XYZ file of C-alpha atoms in Angstrom:
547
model
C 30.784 -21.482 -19.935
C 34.048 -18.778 -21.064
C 36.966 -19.948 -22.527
C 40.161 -19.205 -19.954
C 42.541 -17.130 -21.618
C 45.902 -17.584 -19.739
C 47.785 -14.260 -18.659
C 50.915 -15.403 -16.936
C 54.404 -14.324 -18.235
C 56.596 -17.198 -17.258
C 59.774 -14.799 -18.110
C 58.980 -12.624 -15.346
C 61.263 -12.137 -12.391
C 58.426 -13.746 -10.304
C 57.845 -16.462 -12.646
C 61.874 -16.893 -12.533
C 62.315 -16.888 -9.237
C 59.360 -19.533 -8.665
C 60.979 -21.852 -11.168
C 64.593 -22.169 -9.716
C 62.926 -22.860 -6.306
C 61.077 -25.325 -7.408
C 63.637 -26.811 -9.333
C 65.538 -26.797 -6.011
C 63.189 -29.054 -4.672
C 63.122 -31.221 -7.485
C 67.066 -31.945 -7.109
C 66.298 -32.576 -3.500
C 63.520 -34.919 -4.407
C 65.553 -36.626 -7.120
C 68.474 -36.764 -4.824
C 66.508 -39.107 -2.488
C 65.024 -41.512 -4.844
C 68.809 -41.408 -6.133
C 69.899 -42.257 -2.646
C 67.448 -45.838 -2.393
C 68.934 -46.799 -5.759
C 72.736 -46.348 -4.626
C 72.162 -47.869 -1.653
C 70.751 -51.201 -3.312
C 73.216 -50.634 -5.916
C 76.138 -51.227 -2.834
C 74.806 -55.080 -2.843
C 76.219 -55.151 -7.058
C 79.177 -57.670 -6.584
C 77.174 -59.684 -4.628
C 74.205 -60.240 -6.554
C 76.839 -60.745 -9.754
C 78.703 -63.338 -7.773
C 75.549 -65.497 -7.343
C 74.566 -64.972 -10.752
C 71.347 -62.708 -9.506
C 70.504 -59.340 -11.187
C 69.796 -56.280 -8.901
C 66.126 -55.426 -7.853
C 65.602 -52.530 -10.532
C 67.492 -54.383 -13.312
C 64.403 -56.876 -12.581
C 61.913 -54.777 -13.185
C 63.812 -53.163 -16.275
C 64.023 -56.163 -18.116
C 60.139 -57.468 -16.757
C 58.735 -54.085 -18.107
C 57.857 -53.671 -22.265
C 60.841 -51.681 -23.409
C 59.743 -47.684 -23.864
C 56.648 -48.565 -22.268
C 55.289 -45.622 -19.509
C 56.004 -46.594 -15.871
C 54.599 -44.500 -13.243
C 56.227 -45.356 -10.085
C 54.156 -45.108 -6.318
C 55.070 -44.240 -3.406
C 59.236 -43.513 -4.219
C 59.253 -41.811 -0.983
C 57.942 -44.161 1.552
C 59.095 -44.575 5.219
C 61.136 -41.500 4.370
C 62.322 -40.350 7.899
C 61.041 -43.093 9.290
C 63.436 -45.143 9.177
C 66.019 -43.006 11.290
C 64.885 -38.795 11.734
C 68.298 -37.530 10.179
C 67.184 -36.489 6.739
C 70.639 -36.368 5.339
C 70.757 -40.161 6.354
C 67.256 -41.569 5.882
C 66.739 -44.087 2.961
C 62.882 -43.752 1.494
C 61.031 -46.647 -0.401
C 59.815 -48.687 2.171
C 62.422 -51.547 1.037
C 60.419 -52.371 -2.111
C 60.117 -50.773 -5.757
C 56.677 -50.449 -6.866
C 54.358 -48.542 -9.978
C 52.186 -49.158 -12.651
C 53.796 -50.386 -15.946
C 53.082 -52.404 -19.289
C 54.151 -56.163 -19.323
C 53.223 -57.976 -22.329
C 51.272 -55.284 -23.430
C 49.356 -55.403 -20.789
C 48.773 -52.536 -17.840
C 50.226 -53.938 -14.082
C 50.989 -53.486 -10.599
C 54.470 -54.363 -10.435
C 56.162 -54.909 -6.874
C 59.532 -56.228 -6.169
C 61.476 -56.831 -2.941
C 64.359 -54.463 -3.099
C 66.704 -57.095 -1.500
C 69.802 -55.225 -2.434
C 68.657 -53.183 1.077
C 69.191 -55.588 4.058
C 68.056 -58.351 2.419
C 64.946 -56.915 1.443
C 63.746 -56.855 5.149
C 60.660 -55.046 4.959
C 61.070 -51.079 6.149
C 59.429 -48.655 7.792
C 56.733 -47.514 5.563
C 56.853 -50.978 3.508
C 53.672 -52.170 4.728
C 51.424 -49.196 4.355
C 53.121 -48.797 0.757
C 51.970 -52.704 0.054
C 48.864 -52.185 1.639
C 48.000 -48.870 -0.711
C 49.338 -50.507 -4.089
C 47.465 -53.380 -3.085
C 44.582 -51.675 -3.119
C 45.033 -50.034 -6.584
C 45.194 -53.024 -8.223
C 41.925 -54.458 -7.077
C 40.094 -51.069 -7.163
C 41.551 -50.801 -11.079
C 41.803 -54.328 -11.597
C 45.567 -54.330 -12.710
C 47.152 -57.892 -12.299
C 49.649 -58.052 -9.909
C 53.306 -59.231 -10.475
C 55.540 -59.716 -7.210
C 59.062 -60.054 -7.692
C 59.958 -61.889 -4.432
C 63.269 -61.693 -2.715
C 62.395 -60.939 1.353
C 64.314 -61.763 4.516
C 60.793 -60.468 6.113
C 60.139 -58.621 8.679
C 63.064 -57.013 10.313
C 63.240 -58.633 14.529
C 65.297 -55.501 14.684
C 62.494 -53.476 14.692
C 59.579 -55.551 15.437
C 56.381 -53.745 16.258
C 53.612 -56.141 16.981
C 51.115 -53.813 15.193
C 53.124 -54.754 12.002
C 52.436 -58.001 12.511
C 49.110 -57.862 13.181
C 48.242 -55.834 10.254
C 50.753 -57.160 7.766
C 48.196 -60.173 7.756
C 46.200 -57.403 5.573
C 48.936 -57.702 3.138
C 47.983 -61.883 2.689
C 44.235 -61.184 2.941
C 44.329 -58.533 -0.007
C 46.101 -61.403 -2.100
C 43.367 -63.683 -1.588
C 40.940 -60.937 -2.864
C 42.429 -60.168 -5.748
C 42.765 -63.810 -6.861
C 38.749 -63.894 -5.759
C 37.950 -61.353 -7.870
C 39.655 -62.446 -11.018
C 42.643 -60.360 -10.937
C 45.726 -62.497 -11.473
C 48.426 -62.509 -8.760
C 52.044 -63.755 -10.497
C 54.908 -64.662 -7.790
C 58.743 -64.427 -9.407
C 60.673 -66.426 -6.684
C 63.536 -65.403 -6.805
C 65.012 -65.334 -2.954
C 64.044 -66.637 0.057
C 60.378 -66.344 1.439
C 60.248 -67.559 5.366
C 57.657 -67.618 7.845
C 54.486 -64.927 6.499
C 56.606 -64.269 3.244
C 56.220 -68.070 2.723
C 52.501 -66.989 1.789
C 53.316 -64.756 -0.846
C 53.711 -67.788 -3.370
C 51.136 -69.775 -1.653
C 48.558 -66.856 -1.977
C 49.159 -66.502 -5.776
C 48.303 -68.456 -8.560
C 51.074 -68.586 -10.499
C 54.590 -69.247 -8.935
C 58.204 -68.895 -10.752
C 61.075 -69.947 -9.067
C 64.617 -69.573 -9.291
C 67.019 -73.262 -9.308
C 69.452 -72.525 -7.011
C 67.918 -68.822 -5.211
C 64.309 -69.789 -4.513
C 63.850 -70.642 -0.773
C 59.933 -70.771 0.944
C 59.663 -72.227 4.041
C 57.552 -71.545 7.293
C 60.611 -72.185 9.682
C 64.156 -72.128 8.229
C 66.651 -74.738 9.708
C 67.585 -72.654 12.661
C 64.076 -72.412 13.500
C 63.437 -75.684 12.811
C 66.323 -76.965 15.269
C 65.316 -74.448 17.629
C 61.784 -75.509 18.124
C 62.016 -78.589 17.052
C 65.323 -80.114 17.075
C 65.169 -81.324 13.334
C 67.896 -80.589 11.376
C 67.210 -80.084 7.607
C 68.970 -78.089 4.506
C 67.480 -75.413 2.829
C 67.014 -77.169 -0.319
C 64.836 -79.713 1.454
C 62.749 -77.487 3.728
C 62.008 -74.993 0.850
C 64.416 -75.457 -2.545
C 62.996 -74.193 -5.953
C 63.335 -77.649 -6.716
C 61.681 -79.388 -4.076
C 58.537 -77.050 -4.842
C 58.052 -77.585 -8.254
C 58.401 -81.181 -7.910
C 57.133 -82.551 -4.558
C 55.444 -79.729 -2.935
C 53.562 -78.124 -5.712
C 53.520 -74.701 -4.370
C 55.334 -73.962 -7.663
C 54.303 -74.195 -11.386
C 57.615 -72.964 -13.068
C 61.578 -73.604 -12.800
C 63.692 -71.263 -14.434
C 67.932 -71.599 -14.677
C 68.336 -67.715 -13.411
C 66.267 -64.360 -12.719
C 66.454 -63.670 -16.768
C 64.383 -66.698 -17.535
C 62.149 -66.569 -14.819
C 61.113 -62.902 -15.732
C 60.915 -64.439 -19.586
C 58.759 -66.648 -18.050
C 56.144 -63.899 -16.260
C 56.028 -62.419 -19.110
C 54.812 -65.130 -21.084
C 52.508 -65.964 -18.194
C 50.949 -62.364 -18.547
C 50.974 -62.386 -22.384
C 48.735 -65.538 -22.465
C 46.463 -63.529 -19.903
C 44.560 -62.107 -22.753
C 43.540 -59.597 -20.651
C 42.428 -56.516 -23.039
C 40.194 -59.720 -24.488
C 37.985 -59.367 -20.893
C 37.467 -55.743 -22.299
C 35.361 -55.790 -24.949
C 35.728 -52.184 -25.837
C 39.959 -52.340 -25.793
C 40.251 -55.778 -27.694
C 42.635 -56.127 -30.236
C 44.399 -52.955 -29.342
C 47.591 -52.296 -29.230
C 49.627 -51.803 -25.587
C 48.615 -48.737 -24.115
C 44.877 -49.409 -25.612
C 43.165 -46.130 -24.553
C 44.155 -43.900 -27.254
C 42.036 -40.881 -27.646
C 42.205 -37.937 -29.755
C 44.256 -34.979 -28.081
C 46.005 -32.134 -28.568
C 48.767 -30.758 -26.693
C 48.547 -27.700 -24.756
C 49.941 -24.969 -26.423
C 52.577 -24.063 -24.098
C 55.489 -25.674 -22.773
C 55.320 -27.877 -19.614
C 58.295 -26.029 -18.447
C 55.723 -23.256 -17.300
C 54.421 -25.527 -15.029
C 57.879 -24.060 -13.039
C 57.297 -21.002 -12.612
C 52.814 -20.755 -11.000
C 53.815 -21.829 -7.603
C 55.069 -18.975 -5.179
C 57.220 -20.190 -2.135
C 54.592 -19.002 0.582
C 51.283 -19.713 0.476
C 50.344 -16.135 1.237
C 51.641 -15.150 -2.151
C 48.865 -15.598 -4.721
C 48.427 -17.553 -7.655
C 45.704 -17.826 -10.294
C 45.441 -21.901 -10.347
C 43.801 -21.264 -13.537
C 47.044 -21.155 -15.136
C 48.090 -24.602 -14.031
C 44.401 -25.748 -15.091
C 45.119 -24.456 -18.566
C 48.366 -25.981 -18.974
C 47.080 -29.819 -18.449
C 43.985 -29.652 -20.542
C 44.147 -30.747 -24.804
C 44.868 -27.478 -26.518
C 44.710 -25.318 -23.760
C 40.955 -25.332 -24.029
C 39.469 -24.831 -20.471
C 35.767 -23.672 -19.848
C 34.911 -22.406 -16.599
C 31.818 -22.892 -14.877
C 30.155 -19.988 -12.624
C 33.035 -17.918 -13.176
C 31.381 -15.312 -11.374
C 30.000 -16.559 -8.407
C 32.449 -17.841 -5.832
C 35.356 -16.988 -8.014
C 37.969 -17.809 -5.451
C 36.907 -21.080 -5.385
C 37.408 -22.463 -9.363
C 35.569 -24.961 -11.384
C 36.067 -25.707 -14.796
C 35.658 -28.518 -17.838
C 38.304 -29.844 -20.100
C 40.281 -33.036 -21.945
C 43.546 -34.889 -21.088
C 44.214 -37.218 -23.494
C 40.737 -37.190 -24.552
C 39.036 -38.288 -21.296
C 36.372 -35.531 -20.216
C 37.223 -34.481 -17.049
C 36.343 -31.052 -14.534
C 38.764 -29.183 -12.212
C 37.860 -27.880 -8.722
C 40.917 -25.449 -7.206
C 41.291 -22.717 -5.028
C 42.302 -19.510 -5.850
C 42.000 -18.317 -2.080
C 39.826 -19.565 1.137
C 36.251 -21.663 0.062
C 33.327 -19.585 1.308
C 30.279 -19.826 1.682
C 29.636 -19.418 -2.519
C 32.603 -21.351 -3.298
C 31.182 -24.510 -0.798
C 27.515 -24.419 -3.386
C 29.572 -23.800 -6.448
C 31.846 -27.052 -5.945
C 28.876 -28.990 -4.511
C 26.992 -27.996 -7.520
C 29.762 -28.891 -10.123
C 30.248 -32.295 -8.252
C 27.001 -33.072 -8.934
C 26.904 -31.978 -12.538
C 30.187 -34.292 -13.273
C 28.673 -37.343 -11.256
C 25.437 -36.641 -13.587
C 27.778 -36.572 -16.642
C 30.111 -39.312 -15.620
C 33.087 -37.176 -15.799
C 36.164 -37.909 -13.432
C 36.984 -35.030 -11.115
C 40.720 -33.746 -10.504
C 41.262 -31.266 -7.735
C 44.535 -29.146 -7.720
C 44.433 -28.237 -4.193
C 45.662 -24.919 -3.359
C 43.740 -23.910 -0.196
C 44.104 -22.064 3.234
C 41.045 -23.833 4.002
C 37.477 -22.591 4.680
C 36.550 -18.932 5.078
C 36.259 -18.092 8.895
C 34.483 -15.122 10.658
C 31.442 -13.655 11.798
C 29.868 -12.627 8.850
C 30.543 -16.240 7.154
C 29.648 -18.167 9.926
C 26.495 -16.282 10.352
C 25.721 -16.624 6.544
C 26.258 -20.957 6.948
C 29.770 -21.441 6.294
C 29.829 -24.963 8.583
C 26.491 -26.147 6.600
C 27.765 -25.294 3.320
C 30.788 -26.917 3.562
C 29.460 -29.761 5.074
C 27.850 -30.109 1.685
C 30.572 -29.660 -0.091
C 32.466 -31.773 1.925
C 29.183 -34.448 1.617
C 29.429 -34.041 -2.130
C 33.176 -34.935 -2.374
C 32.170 -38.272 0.282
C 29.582 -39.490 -2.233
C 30.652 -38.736 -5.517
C 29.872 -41.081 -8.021
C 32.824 -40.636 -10.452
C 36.679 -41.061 -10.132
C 38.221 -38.499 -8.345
C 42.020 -37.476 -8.623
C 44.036 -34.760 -6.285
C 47.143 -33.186 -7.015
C 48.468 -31.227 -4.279
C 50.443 -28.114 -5.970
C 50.879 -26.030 -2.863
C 48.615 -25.495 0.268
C 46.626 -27.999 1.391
C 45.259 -26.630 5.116
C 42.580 -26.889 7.505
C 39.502 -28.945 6.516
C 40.348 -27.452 3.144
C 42.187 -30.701 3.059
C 39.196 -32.596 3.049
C 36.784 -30.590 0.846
C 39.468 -30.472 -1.939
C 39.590 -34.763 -1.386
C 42.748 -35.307 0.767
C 44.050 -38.653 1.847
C 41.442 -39.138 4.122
C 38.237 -39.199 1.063
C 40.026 -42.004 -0.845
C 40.956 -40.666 -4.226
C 42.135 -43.038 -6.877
C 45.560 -41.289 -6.966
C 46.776 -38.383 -5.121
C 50.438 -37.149 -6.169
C 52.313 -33.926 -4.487
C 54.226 -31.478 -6.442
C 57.798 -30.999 -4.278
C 56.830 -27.525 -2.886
C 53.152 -28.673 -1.555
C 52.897 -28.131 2.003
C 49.774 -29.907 4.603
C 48.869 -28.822 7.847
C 45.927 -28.538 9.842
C 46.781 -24.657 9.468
C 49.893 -22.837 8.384
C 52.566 -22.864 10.790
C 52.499 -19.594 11.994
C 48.692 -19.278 12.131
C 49.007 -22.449 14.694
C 51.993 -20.297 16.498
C 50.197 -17.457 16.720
C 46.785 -19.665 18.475
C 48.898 -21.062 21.067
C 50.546 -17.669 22.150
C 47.153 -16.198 22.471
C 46.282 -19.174 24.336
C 49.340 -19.302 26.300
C 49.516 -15.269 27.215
C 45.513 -15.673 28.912
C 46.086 -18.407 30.939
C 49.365 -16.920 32.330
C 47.499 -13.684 32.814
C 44.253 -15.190 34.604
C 47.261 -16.601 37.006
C 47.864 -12.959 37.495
C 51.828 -13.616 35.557
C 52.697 -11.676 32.787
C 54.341 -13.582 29.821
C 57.862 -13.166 29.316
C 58.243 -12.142 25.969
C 61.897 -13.974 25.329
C 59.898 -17.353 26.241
C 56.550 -16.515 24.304
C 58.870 -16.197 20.892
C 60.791 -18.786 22.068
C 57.621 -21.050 21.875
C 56.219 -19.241 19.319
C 59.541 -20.450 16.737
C 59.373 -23.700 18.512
C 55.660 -24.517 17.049
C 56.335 -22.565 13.364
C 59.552 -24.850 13.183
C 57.477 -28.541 13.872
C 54.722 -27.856 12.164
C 56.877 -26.986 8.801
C 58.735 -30.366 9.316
C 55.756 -32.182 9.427
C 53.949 -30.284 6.333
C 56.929 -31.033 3.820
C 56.025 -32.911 0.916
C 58.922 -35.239 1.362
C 57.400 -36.060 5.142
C 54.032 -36.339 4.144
C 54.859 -38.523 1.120
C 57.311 -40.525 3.345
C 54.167 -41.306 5.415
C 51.972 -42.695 2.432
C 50.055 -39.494 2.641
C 50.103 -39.409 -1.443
C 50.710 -41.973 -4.205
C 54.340 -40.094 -4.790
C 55.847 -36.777 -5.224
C 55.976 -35.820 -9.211
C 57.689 -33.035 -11.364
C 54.853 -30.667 -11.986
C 56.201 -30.496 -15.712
C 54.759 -34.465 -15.500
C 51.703 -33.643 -14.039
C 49.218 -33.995 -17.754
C 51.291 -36.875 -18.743
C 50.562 -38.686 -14.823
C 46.933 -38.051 -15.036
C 46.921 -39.535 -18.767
C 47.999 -42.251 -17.631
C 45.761 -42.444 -13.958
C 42.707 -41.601 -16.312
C 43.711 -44.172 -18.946
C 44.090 -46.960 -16.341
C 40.946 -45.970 -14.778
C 39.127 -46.396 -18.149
C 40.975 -49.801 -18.706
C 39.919 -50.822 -15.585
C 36.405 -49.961 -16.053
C 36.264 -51.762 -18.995
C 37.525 -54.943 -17.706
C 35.197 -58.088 -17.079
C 36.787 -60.440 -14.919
C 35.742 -63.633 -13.674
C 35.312 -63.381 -10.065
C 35.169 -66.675 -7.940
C 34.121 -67.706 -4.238
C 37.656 -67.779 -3.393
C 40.991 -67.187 -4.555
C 42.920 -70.234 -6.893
C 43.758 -72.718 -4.454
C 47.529 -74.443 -5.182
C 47.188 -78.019 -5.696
């Protein structure tokens, strides 16, 4: 293997240029997330005058102090909600990441009921769903912070409700398979959100705040005609002392998150892993040394077209311990790049693109996914691509057949796999660099990373040749004011659609991160990976049933 030597002056012009783009998108990015936080923030007085704290000042004070947090999904329902981008408000109506409670490594969720109530929004479910999913796969416990008015009639889709009832069943497996599921009460829970405490087995509530009930009282008169207060259809009170659907009362939010995390701190959970017990938080702690240049660099690789080229080497380099990356085959299919290297001490290899995959590049990558499955190394792809080489001479020499291997390979790999998407990601070169659609762990987008099933103009350019026969065959020559006018039309939807911010917004990644975070986010995927492979829970039959 040789030893990658990086070339790139990052105080170029080019390099300058790249940077204060990207840091343009970066404000934009920030200025959305910024937008979901002021917009629960509005609800302030209100939660102060009931004696409530605001969603993220729950999770604050739930989370260890200094502790990493890697949030998921920021971005979700983003334009979903209503198309105006200036007025759209992302996060799918709940706050959710990966964080340290106790000491210990969890999924974290919480209703962000400063936002109508925490009414779930566009996006919510598929976010729930996907972080749901994590935590079994990784076997994180899983801490809801509860505050819901539910689904929003507003805006009722019946497909919601038929699939939200994945939401419940995904509860009961996790409790099945020995991964604790913690409720904080601390709002109201009606009709399906009633389950959420009944489907976990441990339950705060809040004296005073916590409601669960399967009908509230105008439901209850409605159907029924029996008239009953809150408090005795679903109080905190009434459930931890007739009911039983709760085990613990607490005076406010602040002792009822004191309470979870005593709950999680008597988990003993690094004590199910034999190799992290009596660690400290954070257990995986590897030796590793930093690359040796600074993450600002990370700036100034990514041109603002994808026709412009880049040597994804140089991002490679700057993620790996000491800048030490070794590539493999660096002469055969060189536009297609594999290579081995360390983050934070965890062995891992690269596959990018540093133009189309052809025909070599398909073998090379199938290869070197079989050579990481055979050493047990997780696989990271920084996906760069146009897609797969097309044209005579390729398709004569097997360009379908060898990336259907390739494409096989990434299907059936045996290791972890992890995809950053740092600019292109087109065609099926979506799928042979693991897209959303092959199920990596995690898959985070750098703000200027663009998906389509081709570039916008290449798809412009089809349907004008399309467009210009069939007129022709009719014996009508195109007007060439309508054929640009078309031609524009396509270029412009397919470049609102391939936005990172879009694609994120449609739980098409895990999240959109600063590429300047991108060593210090895989750490921490490939350290909860390890964790979670080294857990031993206890599965069951069934989930703990409340008594």
């Amino acid at each position: 293997m040789s030893l990658f030597e990086s070339s790139w002056n990052a105080a170029s012009d080019t390099a300058q240029a790249r940077r204060a783009r990207m840091l343009a998108r970066i404000e934009a990015w920030r200025a959305l997330e910024q937008r979901s936080a002021d917009k629960s923030g509005e609800a302030a007085a209100r939660f102060a005058k009931r004696g409530q704290l605001l969603p993220r000042e729950r999770v604050a004070l739930l989370l260890d102090r200094g502790a990493p947090w890697l949030p998921l999904a920021a971005l979700a329902g983003y334009l979903r909600d209503v198309p105006e981008p200036d007025q759209s408000v992302p996060g799918g109506g709940m706050i959710a990441g990966i964080g340290f409670v106790a000491g210990t490594r969890c999924m974290v969720v919480a209703s962000d009921s400063g936002i109508d109530a925490g009414a779930v929004q566009p996006g919510g479910l598929d976010k729930m769903l996907r972080v749901q999913e994590i935590a079994l796969r990784e076997r994180l416990p899983f801490i809801h912070l509860v505050e819901s008015a539910g689904a929003d009639l507003m805006r009722y889709r019946v497909e919601g409700f038929v699939l939200g009832g994945g939401l419940f069943r995904n509860l009961a497996r996790l409790s099945a398979a020995g991964i604790p599921v913690i409720t904080v009460q601390h709002g109201s829970g009606t009709a399906g959100g009633a389950y959420m405490p009944g489907l976990s087995d441990i339950v705060i509530m809040v004296e005073g705040r916590s409601r669960a009930f399967l009908a509230g009282p105008p439901l209850l008169k409605a159907a029924t005609g029996e008239v009953a207060t809150e408090e005795e259809l679903g109080g905190a009170l009434m459930h931890t002392t007739v009911s039983g659907l709760g085990e613990y009362l607490a005076r406010d939010d602040r002792e009822a998150l004191g309470l979870a995390r005593r709950v999680i701190g008597d988990l003993q959970w690094s004590n199910r892993a034999p190799a992290l017990a009596g660690q400290a938080p954070a257990a995986i702690k590897l030796e590793a040394s930093e690359p040796p240049w600074p993450a600002d660099e990370l700036l100034t690789l990514m041109p603002a077209h994808h026709r412009e080229p880049v040597d994804m080497r140089e991002v490679a380099v700057r993620l790996v311990d000491g800048g030490a990356l070794h590539e493999f085959k660096a002469g055969y299919g060189s536009a297609t790049v594999c290579a081995q290297g360390h983050i934070g001490g965890h062995a891992v290899g690269f596959i990018t693109n540093n133009g189309p995959i052809d025909n070599q590049g398909a073998n090379k990558a199938t290869h070197f996914i079989q050579w990481m499955c055979q050493l047990g190394h997780p696989i990271i792809y920084l996906q760069n691509t146009t897609g797969y080489m097309v044209g005579k001479d390729v398709e004569q020499a097997g360009m379908i057949k060898h990336g259907s291997k390739m494409i096989q390979a990434v299907t059936n790999a045996t290791v972890p796999q992890l995809t950053i998407q740092c600019g292109a990601s087109f065609g099926a070169g979506n799928y042979g660099m693991c897209g959303r659609g092959f199920a990596p762990r995690f898959l985070f987008s750098w703000p200027g990373a663009a998906t389509a099933v081709m570039g916008g103009e290449q798809a412009a350019g089809t349907m004008r040749i399309v467009t210009e026969a069939a007129l022709k065959r009719k014996g009508i020559e195109p007007d060439a004011a309508k054929m640009q006018k078309q031609f524009d039309a396509v270029v412009a939807m397919f470049e609102r659609q391939q936005d990172a911010f879009t694609t994120s917004g449609l739980l098409l990644d895990d999240g959109v991160i600063d590429p300047r975070d991108t060593r210090a986010v895989l750490r921490f995927c490939l350290d909860t990976l390890a964790e979670g492979a080294a857990h031993t829970p206890r599965p069951m039959q069934f989930g703990v049933a409340r008594m």
